[in-house]
C-alpha positions as a Python dict, from the first residue, in 0.01 Angstrom:
ca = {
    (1, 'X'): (0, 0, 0),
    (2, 'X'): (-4, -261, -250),
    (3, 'X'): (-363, -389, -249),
    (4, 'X'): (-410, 47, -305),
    (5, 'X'): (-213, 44, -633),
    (6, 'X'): (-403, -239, -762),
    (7, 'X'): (-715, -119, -667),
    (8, 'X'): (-668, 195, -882),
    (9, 'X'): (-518, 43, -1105),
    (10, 'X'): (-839, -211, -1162),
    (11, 'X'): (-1072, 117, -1104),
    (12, 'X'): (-895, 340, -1407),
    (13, 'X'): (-867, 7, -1636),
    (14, 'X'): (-1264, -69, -1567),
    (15, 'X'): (-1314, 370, -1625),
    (16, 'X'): (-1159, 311, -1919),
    (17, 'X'): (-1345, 1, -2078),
    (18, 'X'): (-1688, 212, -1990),
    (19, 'X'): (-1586, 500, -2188),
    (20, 'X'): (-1458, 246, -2458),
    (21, 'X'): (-1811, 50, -2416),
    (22, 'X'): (-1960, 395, -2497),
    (23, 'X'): (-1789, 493, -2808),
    (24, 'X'): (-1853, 153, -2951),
    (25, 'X'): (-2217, 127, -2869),
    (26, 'X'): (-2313, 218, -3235),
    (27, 'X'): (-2043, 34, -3428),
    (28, 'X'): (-2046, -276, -3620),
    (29, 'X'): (-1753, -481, -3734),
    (30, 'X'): (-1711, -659, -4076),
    (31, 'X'): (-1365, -876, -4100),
    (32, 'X'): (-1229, -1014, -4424),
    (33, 'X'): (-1359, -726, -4644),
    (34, 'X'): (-1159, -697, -4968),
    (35, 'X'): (-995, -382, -4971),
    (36, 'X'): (-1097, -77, -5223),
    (37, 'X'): (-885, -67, -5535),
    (38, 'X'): (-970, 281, -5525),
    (39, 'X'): (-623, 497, -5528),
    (40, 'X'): (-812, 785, -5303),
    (41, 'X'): (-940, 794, -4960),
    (42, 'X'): (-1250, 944, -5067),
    (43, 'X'): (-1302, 668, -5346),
    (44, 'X'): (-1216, 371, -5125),
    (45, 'X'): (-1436, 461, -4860),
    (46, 'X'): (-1706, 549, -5116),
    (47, 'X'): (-1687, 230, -5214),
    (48, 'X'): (-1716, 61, -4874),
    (49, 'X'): (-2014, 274, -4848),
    (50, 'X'): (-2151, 146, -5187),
    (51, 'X'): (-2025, -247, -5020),
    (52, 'X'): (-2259, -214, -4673),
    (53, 'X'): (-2548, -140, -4865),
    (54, 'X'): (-2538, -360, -5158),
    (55, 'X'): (-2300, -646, -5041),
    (56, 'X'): (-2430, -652, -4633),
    (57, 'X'): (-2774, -517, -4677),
    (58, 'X'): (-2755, -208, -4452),
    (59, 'X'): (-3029, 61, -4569),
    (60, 'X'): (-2892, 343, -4616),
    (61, 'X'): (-3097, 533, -4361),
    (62, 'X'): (-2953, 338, -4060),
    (63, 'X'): (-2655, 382, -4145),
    (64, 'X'): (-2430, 712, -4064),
    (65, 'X'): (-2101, 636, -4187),
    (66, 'X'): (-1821, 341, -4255),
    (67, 'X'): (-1451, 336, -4282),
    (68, 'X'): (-1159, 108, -4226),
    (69, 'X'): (-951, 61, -3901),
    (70, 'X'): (-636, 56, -3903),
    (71, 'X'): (-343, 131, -4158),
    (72, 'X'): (-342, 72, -4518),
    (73, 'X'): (-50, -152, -4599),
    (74, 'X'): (5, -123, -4955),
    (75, 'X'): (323, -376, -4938),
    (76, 'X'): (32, -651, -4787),
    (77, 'X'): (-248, -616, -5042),
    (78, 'X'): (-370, -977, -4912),
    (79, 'X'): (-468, -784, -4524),
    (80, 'X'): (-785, -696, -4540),
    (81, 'X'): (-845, -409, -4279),
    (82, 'X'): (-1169, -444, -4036),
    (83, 'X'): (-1484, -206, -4182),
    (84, 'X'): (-1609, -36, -3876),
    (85, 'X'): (-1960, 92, -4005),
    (86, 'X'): (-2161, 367, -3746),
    (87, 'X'): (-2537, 348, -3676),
    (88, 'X'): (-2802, 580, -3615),
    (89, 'X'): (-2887, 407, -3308),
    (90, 'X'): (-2881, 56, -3068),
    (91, 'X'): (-3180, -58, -3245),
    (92, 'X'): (-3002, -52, -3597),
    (93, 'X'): (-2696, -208, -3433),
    (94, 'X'): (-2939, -523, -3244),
    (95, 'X'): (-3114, -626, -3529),
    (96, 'X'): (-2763, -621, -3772),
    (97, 'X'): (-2573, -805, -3536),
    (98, 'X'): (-2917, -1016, -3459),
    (99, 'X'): (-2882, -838, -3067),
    (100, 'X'): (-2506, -1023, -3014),
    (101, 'X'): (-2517, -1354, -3220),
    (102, 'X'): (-2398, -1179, -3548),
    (103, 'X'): (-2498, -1190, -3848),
    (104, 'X'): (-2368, -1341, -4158),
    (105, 'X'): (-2449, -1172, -4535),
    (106, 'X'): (-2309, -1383, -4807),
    (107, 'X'): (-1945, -1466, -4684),
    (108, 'X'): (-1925, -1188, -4431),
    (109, 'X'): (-2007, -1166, -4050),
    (110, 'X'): (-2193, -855, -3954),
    (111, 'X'): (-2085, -829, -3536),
    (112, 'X'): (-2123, -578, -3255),
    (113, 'X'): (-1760, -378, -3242),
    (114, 'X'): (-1643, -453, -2885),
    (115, 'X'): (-1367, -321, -2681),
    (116, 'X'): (-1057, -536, -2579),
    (117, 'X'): (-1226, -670, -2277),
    (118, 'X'): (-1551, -775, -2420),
    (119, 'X'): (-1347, -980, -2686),
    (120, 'X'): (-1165, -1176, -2414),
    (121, 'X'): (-1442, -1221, -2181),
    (122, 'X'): (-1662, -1405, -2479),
    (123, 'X'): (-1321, -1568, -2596),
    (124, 'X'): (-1347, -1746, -2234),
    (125, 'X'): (-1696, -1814, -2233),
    (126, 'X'): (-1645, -1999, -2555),
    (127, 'X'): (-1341, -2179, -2409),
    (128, 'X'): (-1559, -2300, -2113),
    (129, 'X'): (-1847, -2387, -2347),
    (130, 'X'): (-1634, -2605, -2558),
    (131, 'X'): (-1489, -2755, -2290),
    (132, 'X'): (-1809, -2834, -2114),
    (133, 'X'): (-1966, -2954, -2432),
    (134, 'X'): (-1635, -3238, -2465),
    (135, 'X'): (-1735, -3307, -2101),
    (136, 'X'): (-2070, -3403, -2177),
    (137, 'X'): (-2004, -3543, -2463),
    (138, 'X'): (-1710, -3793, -2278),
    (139, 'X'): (-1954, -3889, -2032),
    (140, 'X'): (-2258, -3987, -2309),
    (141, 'X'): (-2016, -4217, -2467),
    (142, 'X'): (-1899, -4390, -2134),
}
């Protein structure tokens, strides 16, 4: 009865990071972009728009449409909200995020947008990496 609850409960969690995957698949991220100044919606995101393709490079033709996640805090001027910017296709979203590796434009990482449970999986494949790598590098120096 037990191992049954899991078991759906894994099966609707891994449901759920597919459809996730999926809405993703033509998103990039972009952290530590300085908020608009702009005092309306349609001016700040304007000027994200105006940001990705002079700041980050995107042509304008690959790109559909940008615009913050998240709320605006306007106590917290300092938090910059993540700019999730939408492709025309995969294609435009490999060679931006140079297919996984991101890609950095002045100051600012161009990445894949990945659900929950992509961002912890690579979190522990860079934990194990590091560790491995102060493994190896122990055993040179012994």
């Amino acid at each position: 009865q037990a191992s049954q609850t899991v078991v759906r409960e894994v099966s609707v969690r891994m449901n759920t990071d597919k459809i996730e995957r999926a809405n993703r698949k033509l998103n990039l991220c972009v952290l530590k972009v300085p908020e608009s100044v702009g005092t309306s919606p349609k001016q700040r995101q304007g000027d994200d728009s105006k940001f990705c393709r002079e700041t980050l490079r995107i042509h304008k033709d690959d790109m559909v449409s940008c615009h913050r996640s998240g709320k605006l805090d306007p106590s917290n001027r300092e938090q910059c909200r993540p700019l999730i910017i939408q492709m025309v296709n995969v294609a435009s979203v490999e060679h931006y995020a140079n297919y996984g590796k991101g890609w950095k434009e002045g100051q600012h990482w161009i990445n894949a947008d990945l659900c929950k449970a992509d961002r912890d999986a690579y979190f522990l494949v860079r934990k194990e990496v590091k560790k491995r790598r102060e493994e190896a590098k122990q055993k040179a120096e012994e």
